[in-house]
Amino acid sequence: MAFTLYSLLQAALLCVNAIAVLHEERFLKNIGWGTDQGIGGFGEEPGIKSQLMNLIRSVRTVMRGIGCLLAVPQLEGWKIPGPWGPCN
Amino acid sequence: MPASKRRTPVSQPGMADPHQLFDDTSSTQSRGYGAQRGPSSLGYPAASASPQAAFLADPVSNMAMAYGSSLAAQGKELVDKNIDRFIPVTKLKYYFAVDTMYVGKKLGLLFFPYLHQDWEVQYQQDTPVAPRFDVNAPDLYIPAMAFITYILVAGLALGTQDRFSPDLLGLQASSALAWLTLEVLAILLSLYLVTVNTDLTTIDLVAFLGYKYVGMIGGVLMGLLFGKIGYYLVLGWCCVSIFVFMIRTLRLKILADAAAEGIPVRGARNQLRMYLTMAVAAAQPLLMYWLTFHLVR
């Protein structure tokens, strides 16, 4: 049951990657979650669905830059010194 | 900022200066000592017959000392200026402005929140009042101390079962911190999705989520003394208390406009917020059980 900070970091990285690889044209448009299909009016406050779509779009934008740098330690298999857990 | 937020301006007779977080404990003694160290920046005695005096009187080493001390002072200035960018030190100081009475009352509130009537935090000129003046304000002292005590009590419990080894302590600490981080991230994500306009900051959230360690410590200690029966009884009591505490506290933060009138919540938006509050409060007992059941055999 070794739920350590490092495993949390790994899990978060995998989740963010999963969100980032959702393809805009092939997938999101087909289930009605494309970014050009959701922009409602300005007066009403956004519902959960448009918030989620915004989140997916921003994760994709961010991952293309900084996120790839953050993934390098995991991909390269670097050992980060510290009491992170037995899997490190 | 929602216009319907209630601000209760307060002027209590006991509050000397509302913006002063801590008591001024400087005394003339420290000032006198400071004056004694006057001339040299490093505080060395000016001239003495000791053998070190010859070394210190050498002009080159004097200059080196002066240069080194000025470099250190510059570095300290740089750190002080920039530390606020990474760790909000001034904001953190607010959460540690506690005194014994506050800690006592808050612990009582955590174990028995049923009789407390007014849960609203008092404001003083648009900033929340420091915890030592208002028992409803969140603080980080109790969660931090409770976390460390939980690690120690976990080590004690493992030791009584002959399962102790030093790296297990680090593992317990890491595990508890990981669950706390996961909780904070999950709640922040759901607050973003439900578009709640709230003044609940991240540090506030960490403080509220850290209060469950107090109940966990109580449960594990009772489990050590009285076995499984004592553990389940005390943990059950603390779980219900934390549940009620969290609901009553978060209701004012997340459901601000509905709670102000005291009416039962209607409408899809308010219902969603109510569900969110209940989910956050329900996660506390679950985590309390999950993090302690393996310590009591």
Tab-separated table of C-alpha atoms in Angstrom:
chain	number	residue	atom	x	y	z
A	1	MET	CA	0.000	0.000	0.000
A	2	ALA	CA	2.934	2.271	-0.692
A	3	PHE	CA	1.100	5.369	-1.850
A	4	THR	CA	3.958	7.814	-1.942
A	5	LEU	CA	4.405	11.314	-3.283
A	6	TYR	CA	6.359	9.926	-6.201
A	7	SER	CA	3.588	7.584	-7.234
A	8	LEU	CA	1.166	10.508	-6.992
A	9	LEU	CA	3.434	12.468	-9.317
A	10	GLN	CA	3.555	9.553	-11.759
A	11	ALA	CA	-0.218	9.143	-11.671
A	12	ALA	CA	-0.772	12.866	-12.202
A	13	LEU	CA	1.610	12.868	-15.143
A	14	LEU	CA	-0.159	9.917	-16.745
A	15	CYS	CA	-3.580	11.511	-16.248
A	16	VAL	CA	-2.474	14.826	-17.716
A	17	ASN	CA	-0.964	12.980	-20.646
A	18	ALA	CA	-4.210	11.081	-21.182
A	19	ILE	CA	-6.129	14.353	-21.316
A	20	ALA	CA	-3.596	15.939	-23.622
A	21	VAL	CA	-3.721	13.197	-26.260
A	22	LEU	CA	-7.466	13.424	-26.835
A	23	HIS	CA	-7.549	14.276	-30.503
A	24	GLU	CA	-9.576	17.339	-31.403
A	25	GLU	CA	-10.808	16.355	-34.837
A	26	ARG	CA	-11.106	12.614	-34.666
A	27	PHE	CA	-12.621	12.255	-31.271
A	28	LEU	CA	-13.819	15.338	-29.472
A	29	LYS	CA	-15.885	16.658	-32.334
A	30	ASN	CA	-17.638	13.317	-32.700
A	31	ILE	CA	-18.865	13.377	-29.122
A	32	GLY	CA	-19.717	17.041	-29.215
A	33	TRP	CA	-16.885	18.253	-27.027
A	34	GLY	CA	-14.990	20.312	-29.570
A	35	THR	CA	-13.843	23.759	-28.558
A	36	ASP	CA	-15.829	25.528	-31.252
A	37	GLN	CA	-19.076	23.872	-30.239
A	38	GLY	CA	-19.341	25.037	-26.716
A	39	ILE	CA	-18.999	28.767	-26.432
A	40	GLY	CA	-22.289	29.821	-24.918
A	41	GLY	CA	-23.524	33.305	-24.257
A	42	PHE	CA	-21.705	35.722	-22.006
A	43	GLY	CA	-24.460	36.374	-19.495
A	44	GLU	CA	-25.043	32.845	-18.241
A	45	GLU	CA	-22.336	31.346	-16.190
A	46	PRO	CA	-20.621	28.359	-17.817
A	47	GLY	CA	-21.820	24.883	-16.946
A	48	ILE	CA	-19.670	21.899	-16.129
A	49	LYS	CA	-19.383	20.762	-19.749
A	50	SER	CA	-17.937	24.008	-21.058
A	51	GLN	CA	-15.576	24.174	-18.072
A	52	LEU	CA	-14.370	20.673	-18.889
A	53	MET	CA	-13.868	21.570	-22.552
A	54	ASN	CA	-11.873	24.633	-21.540
A	55	LEU	CA	-9.813	22.490	-19.218
A	56	ILE	CA	-9.028	19.951	-21.944
A	57	ARG	CA	-8.004	22.685	-24.354
A	58	SER	CA	-5.756	24.399	-21.817
A	59	VAL	CA	-4.132	21.115	-20.786
A	60	ARG	CA	-3.330	20.428	-24.411
A	61	THR	CA	-1.816	23.884	-24.854
A	62	VAL	CA	0.278	23.688	-21.710
A	63	MET	CA	1.459	20.131	-22.285
A	64	ARG	CA	2.851	21.054	-25.672
A	65	GLY	CA	5.350	23.288	-23.936
A	66	ILE	CA	6.187	22.834	-20.308
A	67	GLY	CA	4.614	19.447	-19.765
A	68	CYS	CA	7.035	17.659	-22.055
A	69	LEU	CA	9.906	18.991	-19.976
A	70	LEU	CA	8.272	17.721	-16.814
A	71	ALA	CA	7.892	14.256	-18.307
A	72	VAL	CA	11.605	13.883	-19.058
A	73	PRO	CA	12.688	12.611	-15.592
A	74	GLN	CA	10.113	9.855	-15.700
A	75	LEU	CA	10.877	8.861	-19.265
A	76	GLU	CA	14.630	8.891	-18.771
A	77	GLY	CA	14.281	6.875	-15.590
A	78	TRP	CA	16.252	9.379	-13.516
A	79	LYS	CA	16.549	8.651	-9.841
A	80	ILE	CA	15.605	11.712	-7.848
A	81	PRO	CA	17.392	11.662	-4.459
A	82	GLY	CA	15.081	11.666	-1.494
A	83	PRO	CA	12.718	9.500	0.539
A	84	TRP	CA	10.158	9.209	-2.194
A	85	GLY	CA	9.360	5.516	-2.048
A	86	PRO	CA	10.564	2.017	-2.852
A	87	CYS	CA	9.823	2.301	-6.566
A	88	ASN	CA	12.379	5.093	-6.995
B	1	MET	CA	-16.410	39.213	-5.247
B	2	PRO	CA	-20.070	38.272	-4.728
B	3	ALA	CA	-22.059	41.204	-3.559
B	4	SER	CA	-24.039	39.194	-1.074
B	5	LYS	CA	-21.046	38.243	1.062
B	6	ARG	CA	-21.606	39.112	4.666
B	7	ARG	CA	-18.930	41.148	6.345
B	8	THR	CA	-19.349	41.633	10.054
B	9	PRO	CA	-17.217	44.576	11.118
B	10	VAL	CA	-16.083	43.960	14.634
B	11	SER	CA	-14.445	46.016	17.288
B	12	GLN	CA	-13.663	43.907	20.277
B	13	PRO	CA	-12.240	45.472	23.359
B	14	GLY	CA	-9.525	42.813	23.550
B	15	MET	CA	-7.992	43.624	20.171
B	16	ALA	CA	-5.167	46.100	20.476
B	17	ASP	CA	-4.178	46.477	16.854
B	18	PRO	CA	-6.128	44.470	14.255
B	19	HIS	CA	-3.222	44.289	11.843
B	20	GLN	CA	-0.764	43.073	14.420
B	21	LEU	CA	-0.597	39.299	14.181
B	22	PHE	CA	1.806	38.561	17.017
B	23	ASP	CA	2.479	40.062	20.439
B	24	ASP	CA	5.491	42.359	20.659
B	25	THR	CA	7.896	40.494	22.915
B	26	SER	CA	11.034	42.557	22.313
B	27	SER	CA	12.555	43.803	25.555
B	28	THR	CA	15.205	46.291	26.571
B	29	GLN	CA	17.586	43.397	27.226
B	30	SER	CA	17.982	42.507	23.574
B	31	ARG	CA	18.346	46.143	22.621
B	32	GLY	CA	21.145	46.631	25.127
B	33	TYR	CA	22.970	43.600	23.801
B	34	GLY	CA	22.593	44.915	20.293
B	35	ALA	CA	24.191	48.217	21.251
B	36	GLN	CA	27.137	46.408	22.706
B	37	ARG	CA	27.922	44.854	19.363
B	38	GLY	CA	27.935	48.276	17.744
B	39	PRO	CA	31.097	49.205	15.870
B	40	SER	CA	32.232	46.029	14.101
B	41	SER	CA	29.580	44.360	11.977
B	42	LEU	CA	30.670	40.915	13.086
B	43	GLY	CA	30.753	41.835	16.733
B	44	TYR	CA	34.382	41.087	17.434
B	45	PRO	CA	35.967	42.955	20.395
B	46	ALA	CA	37.786	46.054	19.191
B	47	ALA	CA	41.307	45.569	20.491
B	48	SER	CA	42.575	43.076	23.016
B	49	ALA	CA	45.842	41.543	24.078
B	50	SER	CA	44.817	38.071	22.868
B	51	PRO	CA	46.804	36.398	20.072
B	52	GLN	CA	43.833	36.637	17.710
B	53	ALA	CA	44.083	40.443	17.865
B	54	ALA	CA	47.233	40.426	15.761
B	55	PHE	CA	45.465	38.441	13.077
B	56	LEU	CA	42.396	40.670	13.192
B	57	ALA	CA	44.374	43.889	13.179
B	58	ASP	CA	45.883	42.925	9.851
B	59	PRO	CA	44.255	45.324	7.335
B	60	VAL	CA	43.892	42.713	4.602
B	61	SER	CA	41.943	40.307	6.760
B	62	ASN	CA	39.872	43.214	8.038
B	63	MET	CA	38.886	44.075	4.515
B	64	ALA	CA	38.181	40.441	3.745
B	65	MET	CA	35.902	40.230	6.765
B	66	ALA	CA	34.089	43.416	5.778
B	67	TYR	CA	33.688	42.187	2.201
B	68	GLY	CA	32.430	38.829	3.325
B	69	SER	CA	29.897	40.342	5.680
B	70	SER	CA	28.622	42.776	3.071
B	71	LEU	CA	28.259	39.894	0.621
B	72	ALA	CA	26.277	37.938	3.192
B	73	ALA	CA	24.053	40.943	3.860
B	74	GLN	CA	23.392	41.360	0.147
B	75	GLY	CA	22.551	37.708	-0.231
B	76	LYS	CA	20.170	37.865	2.699
B	77	GLU	CA	18.472	40.894	1.174
B	78	LEU	CA	18.074	39.101	-2.145
B	79	VAL	CA	16.566	36.035	-0.503
B	80	ASP	CA	14.209	38.137	1.595
B	81	LYS	CA	13.033	40.028	-1.446
B	82	ASN	CA	12.450	36.947	-3.590
B	83	ILE	CA	11.243	34.398	-1.050
B	84	ASP	CA	7.802	35.945	-1.188
B	85	ARG	CA	7.474	34.897	-4.784
B	86	PHE	CA	7.803	31.172	-4.062
B	87	ILE	CA	6.497	30.781	-0.536
B	88	PRO	CA	3.917	33.374	0.544
B	89	VAL	CA	5.595	33.987	3.881
B	90	THR	CA	3.451	36.922	4.960
B	91	LYS	CA	0.285	35.024	4.196
B	92	LEU	CA	1.573	31.987	6.065
B	93	LYS	CA	2.286	34.083	9.156
B	94	TYR	CA	-1.429	34.786	9.468
B	95	TYR	CA	-2.150	31.090	9.826
B	96	PHE	CA	0.310	30.660	12.663
B	97	ALA	CA	-0.887	33.619	14.736
B	98	VAL	CA	-2.465	31.452	17.413
B	99	ASP	CA	-2.418	31.309	21.160
B	100	THR	CA	-3.161	28.645	23.736
B	101	MET	CA	-6.775	29.642	24.248
B	102	TYR	CA	-7.506	29.463	20.541
B	103	VAL	CA	-5.903	26.030	20.260
B	104	GLY	CA	-7.883	24.777	23.244
B	105	LYS	CA	-11.175	26.100	21.927
B	106	LYS	CA	-10.519	24.818	18.432
B	107	LEU	CA	-9.680	21.332	19.647
B	108	GLY	CA	-12.871	21.354	21.659
B	109	LEU	CA	-14.735	22.419	18.550
B	110	LEU	CA	-13.187	19.606	16.532
B	111	PHE	CA	-14.338	16.992	19.019
B	112	PHE	CA	-17.715	18.546	19.827
B	113	PRO	CA	-19.029	20.953	17.183
B	114	TYR	CA	-22.703	20.429	17.974
B	115	LEU	CA	-23.332	23.323	20.323
B	116	HIS	CA	-21.409	26.018	18.469
B	117	GLN	CA	-23.798	28.573	16.981
B	118	ASP	CA	-21.977	31.177	14.930
B	119	TRP	CA	-19.555	29.765	12.372
B	120	GLU	CA	-18.874	32.948	10.449
B	121	VAL	CA	-15.351	34.336	10.411
B	122	GLN	CA	-15.165	37.927	11.570
B	123	TYR	CA	-13.591	40.499	9.312
B	124	GLN	CA	-11.681	43.600	10.231
B	125	GLN	CA	-11.484	46.174	7.433
B	126	ASP	CA	-11.875	43.634	4.677
B	127	THR	CA	-9.206	41.229	5.905
B	128	PRO	CA	-10.093	38.215	8.004
B	129	VAL	CA	-9.217	38.475	11.648
B	130	ALA	CA	-6.195	36.504	12.895
B	131	PRO	CA	-7.021	33.097	14.405
B	132	ARG	CA	-6.159	34.132	17.948
B	133	PHE	CA	-9.085	36.567	17.903
B	134	ASP	CA	-11.700	34.362	16.300
B	135	VAL	CA	-12.173	30.677	16.890
B	136	ASN	CA	-13.777	30.192	13.478
B	137	ALA	CA	-10.706	31.262	11.503
B	138	PRO	CA	-8.614	28.463	9.974
B	139	ASP	CA	-5.048	28.026	11.136
B	140	LEU	CA	-2.118	25.890	10.099
B	141	TYR	CA	-0.655	25.323	13.537
B	142	ILE	CA	-3.070	22.583	14.579
B	143	PRO	CA	-2.881	20.680	11.271
B	144	ALA	CA	0.915	20.850	11.196
B	145	MET	CA	1.300	19.692	14.785
B	146	ALA	CA	-1.383	17.040	14.338
B	147	PHE	CA	0.344	15.699	11.238
B	148	ILE	CA	3.682	15.361	12.994
B	149	THR	CA	2.016	13.812	16.036
B	150	TYR	CA	0.193	11.372	13.763
B	151	ILE	CA	3.519	10.239	12.285
B	152	LEU	CA	4.958	9.730	15.763
B	153	VAL	CA	1.868	7.913	17.035
B	154	ALA	CA	1.943	5.698	13.935
B	155	GLY	CA	5.550	4.838	14.731
B	156	LEU	CA	4.537	4.062	18.308
B	157	ALA	CA	1.683	1.838	17.168
B	158	LEU	CA	3.913	-0.022	14.746
B	159	GLY	CA	6.507	-0.398	17.470
B	160	THR	CA	4.074	-2.071	19.859
B	161	GLN	CA	3.359	-4.635	17.169
B	162	ASP	CA	7.039	-5.267	16.411
B	163	ARG	CA	6.565	-3.993	12.880
B	164	PHE	CA	8.621	-0.851	13.232
B	165	SER	CA	11.550	0.201	11.088
B	166	PRO	CA	12.757	3.803	10.548
B	167	ASP	CA	11.957	3.982	6.864
B	168	LEU	CA	8.364	3.034	7.646
B	169	LEU	CA	8.023	6.416	9.350
B	170	GLY	CA	9.054	8.181	6.171
B	171	LEU	CA	6.653	6.003	4.233
B	172	GLN	CA	3.753	6.883	6.548
B	173	ALA	CA	4.564	10.570	6.240
B	174	SER	CA	4.810	10.363	2.485
B	175	SER	CA	1.591	8.432	2.215
B	176	ALA	CA	-0.380	10.871	4.379
B	177	LEU	CA	1.045	13.835	2.485
B	178	ALA	CA	0.188	12.206	-0.828
B	179	TRP	CA	-3.427	11.683	0.226
B	180	LEU	CA	-3.611	15.295	1.418
B	181	THR	CA	-2.231	16.558	-1.886
B	182	LEU	CA	-4.666	14.379	-3.808
B	183	GLU	CA	-7.581	15.691	-1.748
B	184	VAL	CA	-6.544	19.311	-2.255
B	185	LEU	CA	-6.164	18.823	-6.001
B	186	ALA	CA	-9.487	16.992	-6.306
B	187	ILE	CA	-11.334	19.688	-4.388
B	188	LEU	CA	-9.677	22.493	-6.346
B	189	LEU	CA	-10.635	20.751	-9.584
B	190	SER	CA	-14.246	20.323	-8.530
B	191	LEU	CA	-14.432	23.926	-7.324
B	192	TYR	CA	-13.211	25.007	-10.746
B	193	LEU	CA	-15.720	22.796	-12.560
B	194	VAL	CA	-18.683	23.958	-10.498
B	195	THR	CA	-17.552	27.611	-10.904
B	196	VAL	CA	-17.939	28.524	-7.300
B	197	ASN	CA	-17.049	32.121	-6.518
B	198	THR	CA	-15.491	31.604	-3.168
B	199	ASP	CA	-12.776	33.167	-1.101
B	200	LEU	CA	-11.551	29.747	-0.052
B	201	THR	CA	-7.815	29.899	-0.737
B	202	THR	CA	-5.604	26.851	-1.188
B	203	ILE	CA	-3.980	27.362	2.197
B	204	ASP	CA	-7.429	27.590	3.818
B	205	LEU	CA	-8.289	24.293	2.190
B	206	VAL	CA	-5.090	22.660	3.426
B	207	ALA	CA	-5.917	23.916	6.918
B	208	PHE	CA	-9.447	22.500	6.868
B	209	LEU	CA	-8.295	19.181	5.474
B	210	GLY	CA	-5.563	18.969	8.075
B	211	TYR	CA	-8.004	19.030	10.959
B	212	LYS	CA	-8.844	15.364	10.513
B	213	TYR	CA	-5.430	14.328	11.812
B	214	VAL	CA	-6.582	15.312	15.293
B	215	GLY	CA	-9.370	12.727	15.204
B	216	MET	CA	-7.003	10.140	13.754
B	217	ILE	CA	-4.539	10.622	16.606
B	218	GLY	CA	-7.345	10.237	19.153
B	219	GLY	CA	-8.532	7.053	17.505
B	220	VAL	CA	-5.110	5.430	17.282
B	221	LEU	CA	-4.208	6.323	20.888
B	222	MET	CA	-7.458	4.863	22.161
B	223	GLY	CA	-6.829	1.825	20.002
B	224	LEU	CA	-3.418	1.389	21.641
B	225	LEU	CA	-4.902	1.664	25.113
B	226	PHE	CA	-8.177	-0.224	24.764
B	227	GLY	CA	-7.833	-2.350	21.631
B	228	LYS	CA	-10.144	-2.462	18.676
B	229	ILE	CA	-13.302	-1.531	20.583
B	230	GLY	CA	-11.807	1.701	21.843
B	231	TYR	CA	-10.416	2.487	18.393
B	232	TYR	CA	-13.748	2.048	16.633
B	233	LEU	CA	-15.690	3.985	19.276
B	234	VAL	CA	-13.396	6.997	19.333
B	235	LEU	CA	-12.861	6.962	15.578
B	236	GLY	CA	-16.601	6.784	14.981
B	237	TRP	CA	-17.174	9.748	17.294
B	238	CYS	CA	-14.387	11.777	15.661
B	239	CYS	CA	-15.627	10.900	12.171
B	240	VAL	CA	-19.116	12.216	12.898
B	241	SER	CA	-17.664	15.339	14.543
B	242	ILE	CA	-15.377	16.095	11.611
B	243	PHE	CA	-18.273	15.511	9.218
B	244	VAL	CA	-20.470	18.042	11.022
B	245	PHE	CA	-17.560	20.468	11.433
B	246	MET	CA	-16.673	20.382	7.748
B	247	ILE	CA	-20.261	20.771	6.597
B	248	ARG	CA	-20.884	23.749	8.850
B	249	THR	CA	-17.603	25.421	7.903
B	250	LEU	CA	-17.691	24.774	4.164
B	251	ARG	CA	-21.349	25.683	3.881
B	252	LEU	CA	-20.428	29.266	4.649
B	253	LYS	CA	-17.591	29.291	2.141
B	254	ILE	CA	-19.071	27.425	-0.802
B	255	LEU	CA	-22.774	28.144	-0.398
B	256	ALA	CA	-22.269	31.718	0.731
B	257	ASP	CA	-25.342	33.316	-0.776
B	258	ALA	CA	-27.736	30.520	0.156
B	259	ALA	CA	-26.461	30.047	3.665
B	260	ALA	CA	-26.816	33.729	4.407
B	261	GLU	CA	-30.584	33.490	4.348
B	262	GLY	CA	-30.643	30.101	6.001
B	263	ILE	CA	-33.106	28.726	3.470
B	264	PRO	CA	-32.912	25.145	2.183
B	265	VAL	CA	-31.062	25.142	-1.112
B	266	ARG	CA	-33.027	25.019	-4.339
B	267	GLY	CA	-32.009	25.181	-7.952
B	268	ALA	CA	-29.501	23.135	-9.904
B	269	ARG	CA	-26.507	25.311	-9.120
B	270	ASN	CA	-27.034	25.348	-5.389
B	271	GLN	CA	-27.805	21.661	-5.352
B	272	LEU	CA	-24.517	20.925	-7.081
B	273	ARG	CA	-22.673	23.003	-4.499
B	274	MET	CA	-24.467	21.189	-1.694
B	275	TYR	CA	-23.419	17.848	-3.176
B	276	LEU	CA	-19.841	19.094	-3.404
B	277	THR	CA	-19.836	20.138	0.256
B	278	MET	CA	-21.308	16.799	1.308
B	279	ALA	CA	-18.761	14.920	-0.800
B	280	VAL	CA	-15.847	16.809	0.735
B	281	ALA	CA	-17.183	16.236	4.229
B	282	ALA	CA	-17.867	12.545	3.548
B	283	ALA	CA	-14.337	12.003	2.258
B	284	GLN	CA	-12.910	12.968	5.650
B	285	PRO	CA	-14.180	9.972	7.682
B	286	LEU	CA	-13.221	7.619	4.843
B	287	LEU	CA	-9.668	8.914	4.787
B	288	MET	CA	-9.471	8.900	8.550
B	289	TYR	CA	-10.327	5.205	8.564
B	290	TRP	CA	-8.078	4.370	5.620
B	291	LEU	CA	-5.020	6.025	7.113
B	292	THR	CA	-5.335	4.430	10.553
B	293	PHE	CA	-6.914	0.994	10.314
B	294	HIS	CA	-3.636	-0.741	9.524
B	295	LEU	CA	-2.076	0.692	12.696
B	296	VAL	CA	-4.464	-0.934	15.132
B	297	ARG	CA	-4.513	-4.694	15.353
